[in-house]
Each structure stands twice: as C-alpha cells, then as structure tokens.
Amino acid sequence: MQKYPSLNPNQEFDRSITISNLKLSHLEYKNVEGKNLFERVKGFQNLVGSLRKQKIILYERRNMSPPAQECYGMDDYGDIFYGINFASADYLGLCTNEQAKEAAAAAAQEYSVNSCGAPLAFGASKYYMQLKEELKDYWGMKEVLLYSAGWLAGFGIIKGLIRPYDFVVMDELCHNCLTEGAFAATKNVSRVPHLSLEAMEKKVSEIRTANPDACILVVTEGLFSMDSDYTDLVALQKLTLKYEAFLLIDCAHDFGCMGKTGKGVFELQGLQDFSNVLLMSGGSKCLSTNVGWVACNSFEVIDYLKFFSSAYMFTNSVNPVQCATALAQLRILNSEVGNRLRIKVLENYHYMKKELNARGYQIIGYPSPILPLLIGNELVCRVVTRLMIDEGIHCNGIEYPIVRMGQARLRVNLQPQHTKEHMDTFIETFHFCFNKATKIVQESLEKYQLALEQQEQAQQAKENQNKANFNDNRMELKKPNL
C-alpha cells in the first residue's frame, strides 16, 4: 500500500473515540424553541462539541492546492494532509485544464470579475449570452435561462412556476433545492418511494381524479448522486403525458458525463419527446463553475420565469469569468476529447467496482462517475473517513439524514485521470481503514456499555443504601422510650 507523505511527521494520530451517547443525528436540534434566539441553539454543542474534540466532525476541509487527482488539504483542526483526491465532484477532471484557466483570465482582463447586477439590471455580458446559446445547442432545447447557482435553478424553477393550488409529486430522494422549492410554492407536495413508477402513477392518478383541472408537476433527477441510480425517464415522461402532467428532470449530476455525447441520462435512455418536459442543471460538476440553468422548448415558460422567478430576478448574474470558464468546458464536453473522458471515467468505475466487490464490499447503483461504497454504521463511516485522510486519501463520508439511517457510505468521486495506481491505493487503504475503524468503534461501544452498566450498578447501590437508611430510621422511631 502506497503511503503518501505526512506533513505532520512527528504526530502519531490517536483515532480512538469515546462514546458519551448514541445520538448520531443533529436533526433533534433543528426545531428548537424559546424566545432567546442565541441561547436556544447552544444545546446543539452537546452533540457536535464532543465530536469536534475527537476530530471526527469533518465539515470544513479545504483545498490547499488545486483539487486535482492528488492535492494538499487541511482539515477543520488545522492538520495539513496530502494524497489522492476522491472527494472533489469534478467528474471529468476538467477544473485544472489550461483552456478553462486561460478563458477565465482573459474574461477577467476584459470585463473584470463581477457582473455588478442582476440580468434585468445591466448584469449580463457577452459571455453570459453566448453561454445561453451554446447550452441551447448542446442540449437541443429552444430556450435556456441562466441562474447564478444550480441550487437556485432547482428552487427557482419550481417556486417560479408552481402556485399554492398546484400539485407537486416527487421522488423521495430529490435534491434539497427541489424539495425546498416545492414546499415554498405549495402545501400540495407528495413524495413517493424512490424510483417507483408504480407509486408515482398511483399518486398522480389520485390527484388527477380528484383535481381534473389542476396543474401537476412531477419531479425527478437524471442521476441521483447519493445512490448513483436513475428511473426510466422514457416511461415516466409517457406517464406524465397520460395524466396531463409535466415533468422536471434535474440533470445536475449526469450533465456532461452521461450519455454518448454527455447530455445526460435522458440521452442514455433515448428520451425524445420533450413536449411537457423541463430540464435543469448546474455547472459545478462538469463546467467547473457554480452556474445553474433551466431549459425548455417553450419560449413562454422561460420568459415567464424571467419575471416571476425571484431566484433569477433578485440575484446578481453569473459573472463573466464563470461564463467564460463554462463556455470553455462546454466546448470540451461537446468534442472528441469529451467523448474519451466519458469513456475513461466509466472504465475506472468498472475497475473499482470489480476490485471492491472481490473483497466483499457492496457498491450501490449504476455505472457513473459516482461510486457509493456502502459502510452502514454512521460512526464507523465517520472514523473511516478520518483514517483515510491520515493515510493520504481524500473522500467524503455520507450519512443520515442525507441517506437513510444505517446506510452510511463513502461517496467516491471518480475522474478519468485517476490511474490504476490511484485506484489500487484507494482499495487497499479503504480495506485497512475499514477494519481498523470497525475495531475502534467496537471497542468504544464495549467501553460505553460497560460505563452504562457501572452507572446502573452505582444507581442501584445508591437506591439500596437509601432504602436501608430509611428502614434504619423507621426502626429508630419504633424503639420505646426507656
């Protein structure tokens, strides 16, 4: 196993942990009450404070160099590390390419670095307008609207189009921006079991029967990133047509990297009818920018959003540097180079899956640049992620509430530029760290259980002593006076 050099050579990390309670989720602290806004949130530190002391909260790791296949990083506690990067969501490994950097630098020199306004307030640039045109051509859609982030696009399209009397039916694992947008728009939101076309049709049918004149929006994703899976989009689109509903597909994780020319899973599956379809995506995965966008074959829909989507109207436009960067990356996606990168990243996926399966580990979902490596136990997952950093591997641990309780995993982000040596090192390191973490957690649970038993024994002894003292006092009271 290749051991990457530590930048803390004199520090031997002790990753043993002390369990003070088995509460692993922070959600119980979400709906806090009390008139003092500052005081009522302090109880949250009872959970995260103890975890931070043991350095197993990794919430703000940061890059100390460009996030390439190998890079420097720093954890939340100031420890610097170096190693192989399986954490960054750069699915085609384009964020460090020279074309994009040159385009960004040229745009900064020409325009400066800020858009200085929303689109309706003189905030667009020639790069902004060109990006819209090339996204339309790439996706084969008639109209595109740019948002300043992918999250804003997901939230903004639903909140901009759906009204309180409308209905939204969505896959239960849809991204936060979609669920937030839906619940902000209407109380009539239904979430159906993941990927179940049967459940989706049942719910849409029920709504249509009870509300023959209502607007129904069905929401799904092209690629669900935490499970690396997807529904049958062709069948789902036909289902929506059957009930006069509309379909929104979030392509944030499949845009650029899935399908023969990178359009997404809808291309992979051969979806052709977009008569009732809205598409949205973001550029953070394959365009190396935070830009988001919505696409549709209806001019009227996109024009309406310009006036009624607050996430578009009241946010600064995507700045010229990001637009120029996105344009450079989009042209790579739409080239033979893009085709080769898409082929290579899937080859890497198949190699990793085969080797990890051979060692008895479970990989969730379908082939994509995302490889979800199931661990199960939340605490084991946290310790594995910590140990992997110590051994020179950057990766992300994912746990409840992002995924179901007991389904914690590593989300391994692959890139075409990862070599066989990189992947072999990951596999060997993970195997080592998983076994070590399992042992650490088991020992900690045994100590926790012993401490509970000792507390119970001490409590029982105290109660017995109090009972004995009470009986002694009663006997004293019953003694006759001589």
CSV table of C-alpha atoms in Angstrom, one decimal:
chain,number,residue,atom,x,y,z
A,1,MET,CA,0.0,0.0,0.0
A,2,GLN,CA,1.5,3.3,-1.0
A,3,LYS,CA,1.7,5.6,1.9
A,4,TYR,CA,1.6,9.3,1.0
A,5,PRO,CA,3.9,11.6,2.9
A,6,SER,CA,2.5,13.1,6.1
A,7,LEU,CA,3.1,16.8,6.6
A,8,ASN,CA,2.9,16.1,10.4
A,9,PRO,CA,5.7,13.6,10.6
A,10,ASN,CA,6.1,13.9,14.4
A,11,GLN,CA,2.4,13.4,15.1
A,12,GLU,CA,1.1,9.9,15.5
A,13,PHE,CA,-2.7,10.3,15.3
A,14,ASP,CA,-4.7,8.6,18.1
A,15,ARG,CA,-8.1,8.0,16.5
A,16,SER,CA,-9.6,6.1,19.4
A,17,ILE,CA,-13.0,7.6,20.3
A,18,THR,CA,-15.1,8.0,23.4
A,19,ILE,CA,-18.9,7.5,23.1
A,20,SER,CA,-20.9,9.5,25.6
A,21,ASN,CA,-24.2,8.8,23.9
A,22,LEU,CA,-25.5,7.1,20.8
A,23,LYS,CA,-27.2,10.2,19.3
A,24,LEU,CA,-25.6,10.5,15.9
A,25,SER,CA,-28.1,12.8,14.1
A,26,HIS,CA,-28.3,16.5,14.6
A,27,LEU,CA,-31.9,16.7,13.5
A,28,GLU,CA,-33.3,16.6,17.0
A,29,TYR,CA,-31.8,20.1,17.4
A,30,LYS,CA,-33.5,21.6,14.4
A,31,ASN,CA,-36.8,22.6,15.8
A,32,VAL,CA,-35.5,24.4,18.9
A,33,GLU,CA,-37.8,26.6,20.9
A,34,GLY,CA,-37.5,29.6,23.2
A,35,LYS,CA,-37.7,33.3,22.9
A,36,ASN,CA,-33.9,33.8,23.1
A,37,LEU,CA,-32.6,33.1,19.6
A,38,PHE,CA,-29.0,32.9,20.7
A,39,GLU,CA,-29.4,30.7,23.8
A,40,ARG,CA,-31.7,28.1,22.3
A,41,VAL,CA,-29.2,26.9,19.8
A,42,LYS,CA,-26.4,26.2,22.4
A,43,GLY,CA,-27.7,22.8,23.2
A,44,PHE,CA,-26.5,21.7,19.7
A,45,GLN,CA,-23.0,21.8,21.0
A,46,ASN,CA,-23.7,18.9,23.3
A,47,LEU,CA,-23.5,16.8,20.2
A,48,VAL,CA,-21.1,18.4,17.8
A,49,GLY,CA,-18.8,19.8,20.6
A,50,SER,CA,-17.9,16.3,21.8
A,51,LEU,CA,-17.4,15.1,18.2
A,52,ARG,CA,-15.1,18.0,17.4
A,53,LYS,CA,-12.9,17.3,20.4
A,54,GLN,CA,-12.3,13.9,18.9
A,55,LYS,CA,-11.8,15.4,15.4
A,56,ILE,CA,-14.4,13.2,13.7
A,57,ILE,CA,-16.5,16.1,12.5
A,58,LEU,CA,-15.1,17.0,9.1
A,59,TYR,CA,-17.3,19.8,8.0
A,60,GLU,CA,-14.9,22.3,6.6
A,61,ARG,CA,-12.0,20.5,5.0
A,62,ARG,CA,-10.4,22.8,2.5
A,63,ASN,CA,-8.1,22.6,-0.6
A,64,MET,CA,-4.6,23.9,-0.1
A,65,SER,CA,-3.8,23.4,-3.8
A,66,PRO,CA,-5.9,22.9,-7.0
A,67,PRO,CA,-8.3,20.0,-6.4
A,68,ALA,CA,-6.6,17.7,-9.0
A,69,GLN,CA,-6.2,13.9,-8.7
A,70,GLU,CA,-3.6,14.5,-6.0
A,71,CYS,CA,-3.7,17.6,-3.8
A,72,TYR,CA,-3.0,19.2,-0.5
A,73,GLY,CA,-5.8,19.8,2.0
A,74,MET,CA,-6.4,21.0,5.5
A,75,ASP,CA,-9.0,19.6,7.9
A,76,ASP,CA,-11.2,21.5,10.3
A,77,TYR,CA,-8.5,21.4,13.0
A,78,GLY,CA,-5.5,22.8,11.1
A,79,ASP,CA,-3.9,19.5,10.2
A,80,ILE,CA,-2.5,19.6,6.7
A,81,PHE,CA,-2.6,16.4,4.5
A,82,TYR,CA,-1.6,15.3,1.1
A,83,GLY,CA,-2.9,12.5,-1.0
A,84,ILE,CA,-5.2,11.1,-3.7
A,85,ASN,CA,-8.4,13.1,-4.3
A,86,PHE,CA,-11.6,11.1,-4.5
A,87,ALA,CA,-13.6,13.8,-2.8
A,88,SER,CA,-13.9,16.6,-5.3
A,89,ALA,CA,-17.0,16.5,-7.6
A,90,ASP,CA,-15.1,17.1,-10.8
A,91,TYR,CA,-16.5,14.2,-12.8
A,92,LEU,CA,-14.4,14.7,-16.0
A,93,GLY,CA,-11.4,16.2,-14.2
A,94,LEU,CA,-11.6,19.4,-16.1
A,95,CYS,CA,-11.3,22.1,-13.4
A,96,THR,CA,-7.5,22.4,-13.8
A,97,ASN,CA,-7.3,22.3,-17.6
A,98,GLU,CA,-5.4,25.1,-19.2
A,99,GLN,CA,-8.1,26.1,-21.7
A,100,ALA,CA,-10.5,27.0,-18.9
A,101,LYS,CA,-7.9,28.9,-16.9
A,102,GLU,CA,-6.9,30.9,-19.9
A,103,ALA,CA,-10.5,31.7,-20.7
A,104,ALA,CA,-11.2,32.8,-17.2
A,105,ALA,CA,-8.1,35.0,-17.1
A,106,ALA,CA,-9.0,36.6,-20.5
A,107,ALA,CA,-12.5,37.3,-19.3
A,108,ALA,CA,-11.3,38.9,-16.1
A,109,GLN,CA,-8.9,41.2,-18.0
A,110,GLU,CA,-11.7,42.2,-20.4
A,111,TYR,CA,-14.6,42.5,-18.1
A,112,SER,CA,-13.2,42.5,-14.5
A,113,VAL,CA,-14.5,39.9,-12.1
A,114,ASN,CA,-18.1,40.9,-11.2
A,115,SER,CA,-21.4,41.1,-13.1
A,116,CYS,CA,-22.4,44.1,-10.9
A,117,GLY,CA,-26.1,43.5,-11.3
A,118,ALA,CA,-29.0,41.1,-11.9
A,119,PRO,CA,-29.9,40.3,-15.5
A,120,LEU,CA,-32.6,42.9,-15.5
A,121,ALA,CA,-30.2,45.5,-14.1
A,122,PHE,CA,-27.4,45.5,-16.7
A,123,GLY,CA,-25.7,42.5,-15.3
A,124,ALA,CA,-25.3,40.3,-18.3
A,125,SER,CA,-22.2,40.1,-20.5
A,126,LYS,CA,-21.4,38.8,-24.0
A,127,TYR,CA,-20.1,35.6,-22.3
A,128,TYR,CA,-23.4,35.2,-20.5
A,129,MET,CA,-25.4,35.5,-23.7
A,130,GLN,CA,-23.0,33.1,-25.5
A,131,LEU,CA,-23.3,30.5,-22.8
A,132,LYS,CA,-27.1,30.5,-23.1
A,133,GLU,CA,-26.8,30.0,-26.9
A,134,GLU,CA,-24.3,27.1,-26.7
A,135,LEU,CA,-26.2,25.4,-23.9
A,136,LYS,CA,-29.3,25.5,-26.1
A,137,ASP,CA,-27.4,24.0,-29.0
A,138,TYR,CA,-25.7,21.3,-26.8
A,139,TRP,CA,-29.0,20.2,-25.2
A,140,GLY,CA,-31.1,20.7,-28.3
A,141,MET,CA,-33.6,22.8,-26.5
A,142,LYS,CA,-35.1,26.0,-27.7
A,143,GLU,CA,-34.7,28.2,-24.6
A,144,VAL,CA,-32.4,28.4,-21.7
A,145,LEU,CA,-32.4,30.6,-18.6
A,146,LEU,CA,-29.2,31.1,-16.5
A,147,TYR,CA,-29.2,31.1,-12.7
A,148,SER,CA,-26.3,32.0,-10.5
A,149,ALA,CA,-26.1,28.5,-9.0
A,150,GLY,CA,-27.5,25.1,-9.5
A,151,TRP,CA,-29.4,25.2,-6.2
A,152,LEU,CA,-31.0,28.5,-7.3
A,153,ALA,CA,-32.1,26.9,-10.6
A,154,GLY,CA,-33.8,24.0,-8.9
A,155,PHE,CA,-35.5,26.1,-6.3
A,156,GLY,CA,-36.2,28.9,-8.7
A,157,ILE,CA,-38.0,27.0,-11.4
A,158,ILE,CA,-40.4,25.3,-9.0
A,159,LYS,CA,-41.1,28.4,-7.0
A,160,GLY,CA,-41.4,30.4,-10.1
A,161,LEU,CA,-44.0,28.2,-11.9
A,162,ILE,CA,-45.9,26.4,-9.2
A,163,ARG,CA,-48.7,28.1,-7.2
A,164,PRO,CA,-50.4,27.2,-3.9
A,165,TYR,CA,-53.3,25.5,-5.7
A,166,ASP,CA,-51.0,23.3,-7.8
A,167,PHE,CA,-49.6,19.9,-7.1
A,168,VAL,CA,-46.0,18.5,-7.0
A,169,VAL,CA,-45.2,14.8,-7.0
A,170,MET,CA,-41.6,14.0,-6.5
A,171,ASP,CA,-39.2,11.1,-5.9
A,172,GLU,CA,-38.4,11.0,-2.1
A,173,LEU,CA,-34.7,11.4,-2.8
A,174,CYS,CA,-34.9,14.5,-4.9
A,175,HIS,CA,-32.3,17.1,-4.0
A,176,ASN,CA,-32.8,19.7,-1.3
A,177,CYS,CA,-33.2,22.6,-3.8
A,178,LEU,CA,-36.2,20.8,-5.4
A,179,THR,CA,-37.9,19.9,-2.1
A,180,GLU,CA,-37.3,23.4,-0.7
A,181,GLY,CA,-38.7,24.9,-3.9
A,182,ALA,CA,-41.8,22.6,-3.9
A,183,PHE,CA,-42.7,23.3,-0.2
A,184,ALA,CA,-42.1,27.0,-0.7
A,185,ALA,CA,-44.5,27.0,-3.6
A,186,THR,CA,-47.4,24.8,-2.3
A,187,LYS,CA,-48.5,22.6,0.5
A,188,ASN,CA,-49.7,20.0,-2.0
A,189,VAL,CA,-46.4,18.1,-2.2
A,190,SER,CA,-46.3,14.3,-2.4
A,191,ARG,CA,-43.0,12.3,-2.1
A,192,VAL,CA,-43.1,8.8,-3.5
A,193,PRO,CA,-40.8,5.8,-2.9
A,194,HIS,CA,-37.5,6.1,-4.7
A,195,LEU,CA,-37.6,5.1,-8.4
A,196,SER,CA,-41.1,3.5,-8.1
A,197,LEU,CA,-43.0,4.2,-11.3
A,198,GLU,CA,-45.9,2.3,-9.8
A,199,ALA,CA,-46.1,4.6,-6.8
A,200,MET,CA,-45.6,7.6,-9.0
A,201,GLU,CA,-48.5,6.7,-11.3
A,202,LYS,CA,-50.8,5.8,-8.4
A,203,LYS,CA,-50.2,9.2,-6.7
A,204,VAL,CA,-50.5,11.2,-10.0
A,205,SER,CA,-53.7,9.3,-10.9
A,206,GLU,CA,-55.2,10.0,-7.5
A,207,ILE,CA,-54.5,13.7,-7.8
A,208,ARG,CA,-55.8,13.9,-11.4
A,209,THR,CA,-59.0,12.1,-10.5
A,210,ALA,CA,-59.7,14.4,-7.6
A,211,ASN,CA,-58.5,17.6,-9.3
A,212,PRO,CA,-59.2,17.3,-13.1
A,213,ASP,CA,-58.2,20.9,-13.8
A,214,ALA,CA,-55.2,21.2,-11.6
A,215,CYS,CA,-51.6,21.6,-12.7
A,216,ILE,CA,-49.4,18.7,-11.7
A,217,LEU,CA,-45.6,18.8,-11.8
A,218,VAL,CA,-43.7,15.5,-11.5
A,219,VAL,CA,-40.1,16.0,-10.3
A,220,THR,CA,-37.1,13.5,-10.6
A,221,GLU,CA,-33.4,13.5,-11.2
A,222,GLY,CA,-31.4,12.3,-14.1
A,223,LEU,CA,-28.8,10.7,-11.8
A,224,PHE,CA,-29.4,10.5,-8.0
A,225,SER,CA,-26.0,11.3,-6.7
A,226,MET,CA,-26.0,9.5,-3.3
A,227,ASP,CA,-27.2,6.2,-4.8
A,228,SER,CA,-25.9,6.6,-8.4
A,229,ASP,CA,-29.1,5.4,-9.8
A,230,TYR,CA,-31.9,6.7,-12.0
A,231,THR,CA,-35.5,6.0,-13.1
A,232,ASP,CA,-36.9,5.1,-16.5
A,233,LEU,CA,-37.3,8.6,-17.9
A,234,VAL,CA,-39.0,7.5,-21.1
A,235,ALA,CA,-41.6,5.6,-19.2
A,236,LEU,CA,-42.0,8.5,-16.7
A,237,GLN,CA,-42.5,11.0,-19.4
A,238,LYS,CA,-45.2,8.9,-21.0
A,239,LEU,CA,-46.8,8.6,-17.6
A,240,THR,CA,-47.0,12.3,-17.2
A,241,LEU,CA,-48.5,12.8,-20.7
A,242,LYS,CA,-51.1,10.2,-19.8
A,243,TYR,CA,-52.3,12.3,-16.9
A,244,GLU,CA,-51.7,15.7,-18.5
A,245,ALA,CA,-48.9,16.4,-16.0
A,246,PHE,CA,-45.5,18.0,-16.6
A,247,LEU,CA,-42.0,16.6,-15.9
A,248,LEU,CA,-39.0,18.3,-14.4
A,249,ILE,CA,-35.7,16.5,-14.6
A,250,ASP,CA,-32.7,17.7,-12.5
A,251,CYS,CA,-29.6,16.8,-14.6
A,252,ALA,CA,-27.0,18.2,-12.2
A,253,HIS,CA,-25.0,15.0,-11.8
A,254,ASP,CA,-25.4,13.5,-15.3
A,255,PHE,CA,-24.9,16.6,-17.4
A,256,GLY,CA,-21.6,16.3,-19.3
A,257,CYS,CA,-20.7,12.9,-18.1
A,258,MET,CA,-23.5,10.5,-19.0
A,259,GLY,CA,-24.9,9.6,-22.4
A,260,LYS,CA,-22.9,9.2,-25.7
A,261,THR,CA,-22.4,13.0,-26.1
A,262,GLY,CA,-22.8,13.9,-22.4
A,263,LYS,CA,-26.3,15.3,-22.5
A,264,GLY,CA,-27.3,13.2,-19.5
A,265,VAL,CA,-29.3,10.1,-18.6
A,266,PHE,CA,-32.2,11.2,-20.8
A,267,GLU,CA,-29.8,10.8,-23.8
A,268,LEU,CA,-28.6,7.5,-22.5
A,269,GLN,CA,-32.2,6.2,-22.3
A,270,GLY,CA,-33.3,7.7,-25.6
A,271,LEU,CA,-35.9,10.2,-24.4
A,272,GLN,CA,-37.1,12.1,-27.5
A,273,ASP,CA,-40.4,13.8,-26.5
A,274,PHE,CA,-39.8,17.0,-24.6
A,275,SER,CA,-43.3,18.5,-25.2
A,276,ASN,CA,-44.1,18.6,-21.5
A,277,VAL,CA,-40.5,18.4,-20.1
A,278,LEU,CA,-38.4,21.0,-18.2
A,279,LEU,CA,-34.7,20.4,-17.7
A,280,MET,CA,-32.4,21.9,-15.2
A,281,SER,CA,-28.8,21.5,-14.3
A,282,GLY,CA,-25.7,23.1,-12.7
A,283,GLY,CA,-22.2,23.6,-13.8
A,284,SER,CA,-20.3,22.7,-10.7
A,285,LYS,CA,-19.6,19.1,-11.7
A,286,CYS,CA,-18.6,19.3,-15.4
A,287,LEU,CA,-18.4,23.0,-16.2
A,288,SER,CA,-16.1,24.0,-13.3
A,289,THR,CA,-18.4,26.8,-12.3
A,290,ASN,CA,-21.4,27.5,-10.0
A,291,VAL,CA,-23.7,28.4,-12.8
A,292,GLY,CA,-27.2,26.9,-13.0
A,293,TRP,CA,-29.8,26.8,-15.7
A,294,VAL,CA,-33.2,25.8,-16.8
A,295,ALA,CA,-34.1,24.6,-20.4
A,296,CYS,CA,-37.4,24.2,-22.1
A,297,ASN,CA,-38.9,24.1,-25.6
A,298,SER,CA,-41.4,26.8,-24.7
A,299,PHE,CA,-40.4,30.4,-25.1
A,300,GLU,CA,-43.4,31.5,-23.0
A,301,VAL,CA,-42.3,29.4,-20.0
A,302,ILE,CA,-38.7,30.7,-19.9
A,303,ASP,CA,-40.0,34.3,-20.5
A,304,TYR,CA,-42.4,33.9,-17.6
A,305,LEU,CA,-39.6,32.8,-15.3
A,306,LYS,CA,-37.7,35.9,-16.1
A,307,PHE,CA,-40.5,37.9,-14.4
A,308,PHE,CA,-41.7,35.5,-11.7
A,309,SER,CA,-38.7,33.5,-10.5
A,310,SER,CA,-37.3,35.5,-7.6
A,311,ALA,CA,-34.1,33.4,-7.5
A,312,TYR,CA,-33.4,34.7,-11.0
A,313,MET,CA,-34.6,38.3,-10.7
A,314,PHE,CA,-33.0,39.2,-7.4
A,315,THR,CA,-29.6,37.6,-7.7
A,316,ASN,CA,-26.5,39.0,-9.5
A,317,SER,CA,-25.9,37.5,-12.9
A,318,VAL,CA,-23.3,34.8,-13.4
A,319,ASN,CA,-20.1,36.8,-13.7
A,320,PRO,CA,-18.1,37.0,-16.9
A,321,VAL,CA,-15.3,34.8,-15.5
A,322,GLN,CA,-17.6,32.0,-14.7
A,323,CYS,CA,-19.4,32.2,-18.0
A,324,ALA,CA,-16.2,32.2,-20.0
A,325,THR,CA,-14.9,29.2,-17.9
A,326,ALA,CA,-18.2,27.3,-18.5
A,327,LEU,CA,-18.0,28.0,-22.2
A,328,ALA,CA,-14.5,26.6,-22.5
A,329,GLN,CA,-15.5,23.5,-20.6
A,330,LEU,CA,-18.8,23.1,-22.6
A,331,ARG,CA,-16.8,23.1,-25.8
A,332,ILE,CA,-14.6,20.2,-24.4
A,333,LEU,CA,-17.7,18.3,-23.4
A,334,ASN,CA,-19.0,18.7,-27.0
A,335,SER,CA,-15.8,17.3,-28.6
A,336,GLU,CA,-14.0,14.1,-29.2
A,337,VAL,CA,-12.0,14.8,-26.0
A,338,GLY,CA,-15.2,14.9,-24.1
A,339,ASN,CA,-16.2,11.5,-25.5
A,340,ARG,CA,-12.9,10.0,-24.5
A,341,LEU,CA,-13.2,11.4,-21.0
A,342,ARG,CA,-16.7,9.9,-20.5
A,343,ILE,CA,-15.5,6.5,-21.7
A,344,LYS,CA,-12.5,6.5,-19.4
A,345,VAL,CA,-14.3,7.6,-16.2
A,346,LEU,CA,-16.7,4.7,-16.7
A,347,GLU,CA,-13.8,2.3,-17.2
A,348,ASN,CA,-12.4,3.5,-13.9
A,349,TYR,CA,-15.8,2.9,-12.3
A,350,HIS,CA,-16.0,-0.7,-13.5
A,351,TYR,CA,-12.5,-1.4,-12.4
A,352,MET,CA,-13.1,-0.1,-8.9
A,353,LYS,CA,-16.4,-1.9,-8.5
A,354,LYS,CA,-14.9,-5.2,-9.6
A,355,GLU,CA,-12.0,-5.0,-7.2
A,356,LEU,CA,-14.1,-3.8,-4.2
A,357,ASN,CA,-16.7,-6.4,-4.9
A,358,ALA,CA,-14.0,-9.1,-4.9
A,359,ARG,CA,-13.1,-8.0,-1.4
A,360,GLY,CA,-16.7,-8.4,-0.2
A,361,TYR,CA,-17.7,-4.7,-0.3
A,362,GLN,CA,-21.1,-3.5,-1.7
A,363,ILE,CA,-21.3,-0.9,-4.4
A,364,ILE,CA,-24.7,0.8,-4.8
A,365,GLY,CA,-26.3,1.9,-8.0
A,366,TYR,CA,-25.4,2.0,-11.7
A,367,PRO,CA,-22.2,2.9,-13.5
A,368,SER,CA,-21.4,6.6,-13.3
A,369,PRO,CA,-18.5,8.9,-12.1
A,370,ILE,CA,-20.0,8.4,-8.6
A,371,LEU,CA,-19.2,5.1,-6.8
A,372,PRO,CA,-21.2,4.8,-3.5
A,373,LEU,CA,-19.3,2.4,-1.2
A,374,LEU,CA,-21.7,1.1,1.5
A,375,ILE,CA,-20.4,1.0,5.1
A,376,GLY,CA,-23.7,1.0,7.0
A,377,ASN,CA,-22.9,2.2,10.5
A,378,GLU,CA,-22.7,6.0,10.8
A,379,LEU,CA,-19.9,6.1,13.4
A,380,VAL,CA,-17.8,3.6,11.5
A,381,CYS,CA,-18.2,5.7,8.4
A,382,ARG,CA,-17.0,8.8,10.3
A,383,VAL,CA,-13.9,7.1,11.6
A,384,VAL,CA,-13.2,5.5,8.2
A,385,THR,CA,-13.2,9.0,6.6
A,386,ARG,CA,-10.9,10.3,9.3
A,387,LEU,CA,-8.5,7.4,9.0
A,388,MET,CA,-8.5,7.6,5.2
A,389,ILE,CA,-7.2,11.2,5.5
A,390,ASP,CA,-4.5,10.1,7.8
A,391,GLU,CA,-3.4,7.5,5.2
A,392,GLY,CA,-3.5,10.0,2.3
A,393,ILE,CA,-6.9,9.5,0.7
A,394,HIS,CA,-9.4,12.4,0.5
A,395,CYS,CA,-13.0,11.1,0.3
A,396,ASN,CA,-16.5,12.1,1.6
A,397,GLY,CA,-18.4,10.1,4.2
A,398,ILE,CA,-22.2,10.4,3.7
A,399,GLU,CA,-24.7,9.6,6.5
A,400,TYR,CA,-28.2,10.3,7.7
A,401,PRO,CA,-30.1,12.5,7.0
A,402,ILE,CA,-28.6,12.7,3.6
A,403,VAL,CA,-29.1,8.9,3.3
A,404,ARG,CA,-31.2,6.5,5.3
A,405,MET,CA,-30.2,5.6,8.8
A,406,GLY,CA,-27.9,2.6,8.8
A,407,GLN,CA,-27.0,3.2,5.1
A,408,ALA,CA,-23.8,5.4,5.7
A,409,ARG,CA,-21.3,5.2,2.8
A,410,LEU,CA,-18.3,6.7,1.2
A,411,ARG,CA,-19.2,8.7,-1.9
A,412,VAL,CA,-16.2,8.1,-4.1
A,413,ASN,CA,-16.0,10.7,-6.9
A,414,LEU,CA,-14.0,9.2,-9.8
A,415,GLN,CA,-12.2,11.1,-12.6
A,416,PRO,CA,-10.9,9.9,-15.9
A,417,GLN,CA,-7.4,11.0,-14.8
A,418,HIS,CA,-7.3,8.6,-11.8
A,419,THR,CA,-4.7,6.0,-12.6
A,420,LYS,CA,-4.7,2.3,-11.8
A,421,GLU,CA,-2.2,3.1,-9.0
A,422,HIS,CA,-4.5,5.7,-7.6
A,423,MET,CA,-7.4,3.2,-7.5
A,424,ASP,CA,-5.4,0.3,-6.2
A,425,THR,CA,-4.1,2.6,-3.4
A,426,PHE,CA,-7.7,3.6,-2.6
A,427,ILE,CA,-8.9,0.0,-2.4
A,428,GLU,CA,-6.0,-1.2,-0.2
A,429,THR,CA,-6.3,1.9,2.1
A,430,PHE,CA,-10.0,1.6,2.4
A,431,HIS,CA,-9.8,-2.1,3.3
A,432,PHE,CA,-7.2,-1.3,6.0
A,433,CYS,CA,-9.1,1.7,7.4
A,434,PHE,CA,-12.5,-0.1,7.4
A,435,ASN,CA,-11.1,-2.9,9.5
A,436,LYS,CA,-9.3,-0.5,11.8
A,437,ALA,CA,-12.4,1.7,12.2
A,438,THR,CA,-14.7,-1.3,12.9
A,439,LYS,CA,-12.3,-2.3,15.7
A,440,ILE,CA,-12.1,1.2,17.1
A,441,VAL,CA,-15.9,1.6,17.2
A,442,GLN,CA,-16.5,-1.9,18.6
A,443,GLU,CA,-14.0,-1.2,21.5
A,444,SER,CA,-15.6,2.2,22.1
A,445,LEU,CA,-19.1,0.6,22.2
A,446,GLU,CA,-17.9,-2.0,24.7
A,447,LYS,CA,-16.5,0.7,26.9
A,448,TYR,CA,-19.7,2.7,26.6
A,449,GLN,CA,-21.8,-0.4,27.5
A,450,LEU,CA,-19.5,-1.1,30.5
A,451,ALA,CA,-19.9,2.5,31.6
A,452,LEU,CA,-23.7,2.3,31.4
A,453,GLU,CA,-23.6,-0.9,33.5
A,454,GLN,CA,-21.4,0.7,36.1
A,455,GLN,CA,-23.7,3.7,36.2
A,456,GLU,CA,-26.7,1.4,36.7
A,457,GLN,CA,-24.9,-0.5,39.4
A,458,ALA,CA,-23.9,2.7,41.2
A,459,GLN,CA,-27.5,3.9,40.9
A,460,GLN,CA,-28.9,0.6,42.2
A,461,ALA,CA,-26.4,0.7,45.1
A,462,LYS,CA,-27.4,4.2,46.0
A,463,GLU,CA,-31.1,3.3,45.9
A,464,ASN,CA,-30.4,0.3,48.1
A,465,GLN,CA,-28.4,2.4,50.6
A,466,ASN,CA,-31.2,5.0,50.7
A,467,LYS,CA,-33.7,2.2,51.3
A,468,ALA,CA,-31.5,0.8,54.1
A,469,ASN,CA,-31.2,4.2,55.7
A,470,PHE,CA,-34.9,4.7,55.5
A,471,ASN,CA,-35.6,1.4,57.2
A,472,ASP,CA,-33.0,2.2,59.9
A,473,ASN,CA,-34.7,5.5,60.6
A,474,ARG,CA,-38.0,3.7,60.9
A,475,MET,CA,-36.6,1.2,63.4
A,476,GLU,CA,-35.2,4.1,65.5
A,477,LEU,CA,-38.6,5.7,65.6
A,478,LYS,CA,-40.3,2.5,66.7
A,479,LYS,CA,-37.9,1.9,69.7
A,480,PRO,CA,-39.7,2.5,73.1
A,481,ASN,CA,-38.5,5.3,75.3
A,482,LEU,CA,-37.0,3.9,78.5
